[in-house]
PDB file of C-alpha atoms in Angstrom:
ATOM      1  CA  UNK A   1      52.568 -30.707 180.054  1.00  0.00           C
ATOM      2  CA  UNK A   2      54.637 -33.323 178.265  1.00  0.00           C
ATOM      3  CA  UNK A   3      54.842 -37.093 178.557  1.00  0.00           C
ATOM      4  CA  UNK A   4      57.060 -38.358 181.338  1.00  0.00           C
ATOM      5  CA  UNK A   5      58.442 -41.806 182.061  1.00  0.00           C
ATOM      6  CA  UNK A   6      57.899 -43.068 185.596  1.00  0.00           C
ATOM      7  CA  UNK A   7      59.402 -46.188 187.143  1.00  0.00           C
ATOM      8  CA  UNK A   8      57.204 -47.895 189.730  1.00  0.00           C
ATOM      9  CA  UNK A   9      58.624 -50.417 192.206  1.00  0.00           C
ATOM     10  CA  UNK A  10      56.343 -52.833 194.031  1.00  0.00           C
ATOM     11  CA  UNK A  11      57.611 -54.679 197.093  1.00  0.00           C
ATOM     12  CA  UNK A  12      56.038 -56.557 200.002  1.00  0.00           C
ATOM     13  CA  UNK A  13      57.772 -58.485 202.756  1.00  0.00           C
ATOM     14  CA  UNK A  14      59.717 -61.519 201.532  1.00  0.00           C
ATOM     15  CA  UNK A  15      58.327 -61.352 197.979  1.00  0.00           C
ATOM     16  CA  UNK A  16      60.641 -60.443 195.121  1.00  0.00           C
ATOM     17  CA  UNK A  17      60.230 -56.750 194.206  1.00  0.00           C
ATOM     18  CA  UNK A  18      58.890 -55.969 190.738  1.00  0.00           C
ATOM     19  CA  UNK A  19      59.438 -52.771 188.739  1.00  0.00           C
ATOM     20  CA  UNK A  20      57.364 -51.400 185.917  1.00  0.00           C
ATOM     21  CA  UNK A  21      58.055 -48.471 183.586  1.00  0.00           C
ATOM     22  CA  UNK A  22      55.034 -46.352 182.612  1.00  0.00           C
ATOM     23  CA  UNK A  23      54.627 -43.305 180.410  1.00  0.00           C
ATOM     24  CA  UNK A  24      52.290 -40.674 181.829  1.00  0.00           C
ATOM     25  CA  UNK A  25      50.974 -38.162 179.284  1.00  0.00           C
ATOM     26  CA  UNK A  26      48.595 -35.225 179.185  1.00  0.00           C
ATOM     27  CA  UNK A  27      45.194 -36.065 177.691  1.00  0.00           C
ATOM     28  CA  UNK A  28      43.390 -34.281 174.859  1.00  0.00           C
ATOM     29  CA  UNK A  29      41.880 -30.822 175.448  1.00  0.00           C
ATOM     30  CA  UNK A  30      38.660 -31.104 177.461  1.00  0.00           C
ATOM     31  CA  UNK A  31      38.122 -27.670 179.018  1.00  0.00           C
ATOM     32  CA  UNK A  32      39.291 -24.056 178.975  1.00  0.00           C
ATOM     33  CA  UNK A  33      40.988 -21.868 181.562  1.00  0.00           C
ATOM     34  CA  UNK A  34      40.363 -18.122 181.279  1.00  0.00           C
ATOM     35  CA  UNK A  35      41.478 -15.267 183.530  1.00  0.00           C
ATOM     36  CA  UNK A  36      39.080 -14.381 186.338  1.00  0.00           C
ATOM     37  CA  UNK A  37      38.776 -10.772 185.196  1.00  0.00           C
ATOM     38  CA  UNK A  38      40.060  -8.310 182.640  1.00  0.00           C
ATOM     39  CA  UNK A  39      39.895  -4.548 183.059  1.00  0.00           C
ATOM     40  CA  UNK A  40      39.522  -2.262 180.054  1.00  0.00           C
ATOM     41  CA  UNK A  41      38.168   1.222 179.521  1.00  0.00           C
ATOM     42  CA  UNK A  42      34.975   1.436 177.430  1.00  0.00           C
ATOM     43  CA  UNK A  43      35.992   1.145 173.783  1.00  0.00           C
ATOM     44  CA  UNK A  44      39.713   0.591 174.521  1.00  0.00           C
ATOM     45  CA  UNK A  45      41.386  -2.496 173.071  1.00  0.00           C
ATOM     46  CA  UNK A  46      42.288  -5.348 175.408  1.00  0.00           C
ATOM     47  CA  UNK A  47      43.693  -8.848 175.080  1.00  0.00           C
ATOM     48  CA  UNK A  48      42.649 -12.142 176.665  1.00  0.00           C
ATOM     49  CA  UNK A  49      44.443 -15.504 176.546  1.00  0.00           C
ATOM     50  CA  UNK A  50      42.710 -18.832 177.213  1.00  0.00           C
ATOM     51  CA  UNK A  51      44.560 -22.072 177.992  1.00  0.00           C
ATOM     52  CA  UNK A  52      43.481 -25.548 176.888  1.00  0.00           C
ATOM     53  CA  UNK A  53      43.334 -28.084 179.734  1.00  0.00           C
ATOM     54  CA  UNK A  54      42.792 -31.842 179.757  1.00  0.00           C
ATOM     55  CA  UNK A  55      40.124 -33.491 181.934  1.00  0.00           C
ATOM     56  CA  UNK A  56      42.594 -33.586 184.856  1.00  0.00           C
ATOM     57  CA  UNK A  57      43.277 -29.843 184.657  1.00  0.00           C
ATOM     58  CA  UNK A  58      46.713 -30.220 183.029  1.00  0.00           C
ATOM     59  CA  UNK A  59      47.826 -27.624 180.482  1.00  0.00           C
ATOM     60  CA  UNK A  60      47.827 -29.132 176.957  1.00  0.00           C
ATOM     61  CA  UNK A  61      50.825 -27.299 175.475  1.00  0.00           C
ATOM     62  CA  UNK A  62      51.019 -29.581 172.445  1.00  0.00           C
ATOM     63  CA  UNK A  63      47.659 -28.622 170.904  1.00  0.00           C
ATOM     64  CA  UNK A  64      47.620 -26.120 168.057  1.00  0.00           C
ATOM     65  CA  UNK A  65      44.401 -27.229 166.383  1.00  0.00           C
ATOM     66  CA  UNK A  66      41.536 -26.422 168.772  1.00  0.00           C
ATOM     67  CA  UNK A  67      39.675 -23.187 167.944  1.00  0.00           C
ATOM     68  CA  UNK A  68      37.942 -21.125 170.625  1.00  0.00           C
ATOM     69  CA  UNK A  69      35.240 -18.432 170.374  1.00  0.00           C
ATOM     70  CA  UNK A  70      34.476 -15.590 172.762  1.00  0.00           C
ATOM     71  CA  UNK A  71      31.193 -13.722 173.192  1.00  0.00           C
ATOM     72  CA  UNK A  72      29.809 -11.183 175.631  1.00  0.00           C
ATOM     73  CA  UNK A  73      27.129 -13.118 177.517  1.00  0.00           C
ATOM     74  CA  UNK A  74      26.054 -10.247 179.753  1.00  0.00           C
ATOM     75  CA  UNK A  75      26.125  -6.477 179.657  1.00  0.00           C
ATOM     76  CA  UNK A  76      24.502  -3.955 177.342  1.00  0.00           C
ATOM     77  CA  UNK A  77      27.460  -3.376 175.037  1.00  0.00           C
ATOM     78  CA  UNK A  78      28.904  -5.044 171.987  1.00  0.00           C
ATOM     79  CA  UNK A  79      32.118  -7.063 171.903  1.00  0.00           C
ATOM     80  CA  UNK A  80      34.215  -6.211 168.839  1.00  0.00           C
ATOM     81  CA  UNK A  81      37.344  -7.736 167.348  1.00  0.00           C
ATOM     82  CA  UNK A  82      38.282 -11.205 166.152  1.00  0.00           C
ATOM     83  CA  UNK A  83      36.115 -13.466 168.313  1.00  0.00           C
ATOM     84  CA  UNK A  84      37.341 -16.859 167.082  1.00  0.00           C
ATOM     85  CA  UNK A  85      40.984 -17.848 167.412  1.00  0.00           C
ATOM     86  CA  UNK A  86      42.792 -21.168 167.115  1.00  0.00           C
ATOM     87  CA  UNK A  87      45.195 -22.239 169.821  1.00  0.00           C
ATOM     88  CA  UNK A  88      48.950 -22.063 169.347  1.00  0.00           C
ATOM     89  CA  UNK A  89      50.784 -24.460 171.658  1.00  0.00           C
ATOM     90  CA  UNK A  90      47.742 -24.755 173.918  1.00  0.00           C
ATOM     91  CA  UNK A  91      46.860 -21.057 174.154  1.00  0.00           C
ATOM     92  CA  UNK A  92      44.153 -19.185 172.229  1.00  0.00           C
ATOM     93  CA  UNK A  93      44.953 -15.455 172.346  1.00  0.00           C
ATOM     94  CA  UNK A  94      42.397 -12.776 171.536  1.00  0.00           C
ATOM     95  CA  UNK A  95      44.266  -9.496 170.906  1.00  0.00           C
ATOM     96  CA  UNK A  96      42.466  -6.288 170.017  1.00  0.00           C
ATOM     97  CA  UNK A  97      39.073  -7.026 171.568  1.00  0.00           C
ATOM     98  CA  UNK A  98      36.967  -4.063 172.671  1.00  0.00           C
ATOM     99  CA  UNK A  99      33.681  -3.516 174.473  1.00  0.00           C
ATOM    100  CA  UNK A 100      31.801  -0.333 173.600  1.00  0.00           C
ATOM    101  CA  UNK A 101      30.160   0.382 176.972  1.00  0.00           C
ATOM    102  CA  UNK A 102      31.441   1.294 180.412  1.00  0.00           C
ATOM    103  CA  UNK A 103      30.562  -1.183 183.149  1.00  0.00           C
ATOM    104  CA  UNK A 104      30.898  -4.912 183.588  1.00  0.00           C
ATOM    105  CA  UNK A 105      30.369  -7.650 181.052  1.00  0.00           C
ATOM    106  CA  UNK A 106      30.830 -11.396 181.223  1.00  0.00           C
ATOM    107  CA  UNK A 107      32.862 -13.026 178.459  1.00  0.00           C
ATOM    108  CA  UNK A 108      32.079 -16.646 177.657  1.00  0.00           C
ATOM    109  CA  UNK A 109      34.642 -18.838 175.870  1.00  0.00           C
ATOM    110  CA  UNK A 110      33.541 -21.944 173.965  1.00  0.00           C
ATOM    111  CA  UNK A 111      35.563 -24.522 172.029  1.00  0.00           C
TER     112      UNK A 111
END
C-alpha cells in the first residue's frame, strides 16, 4: 500500500534494449471493505473496522482524512454508538456499537 519503484526493460531481437523507471502508487480512496459478518448478542457492544480501498482494490494505508458512517439498513432494532468515524491510516474503526434486538441486521457503511 505504498509507492514502489519498478524498472521496466524492453527488448526485441536485434534492437537496442531500453529501460524505464516508473513509480507505481496506490490511488485515492474509492470504496470500502467491511467484514462479511459480525456476531454480537442483542444489546452487547461490538466493534467493526472498515478499510479504505482504491479503485483497484488496494488498501490505502496513507489516508487519515476520509470519514465513514454506519447505519442499520435492515432489521427491527436500533444501532447505537458512535456511527461516524474518520479513518486512521486507512482504517475506520467503530468500537462500542450495539444493536438492541436479537436476530440479524445489515450494516451499511458509507463514505
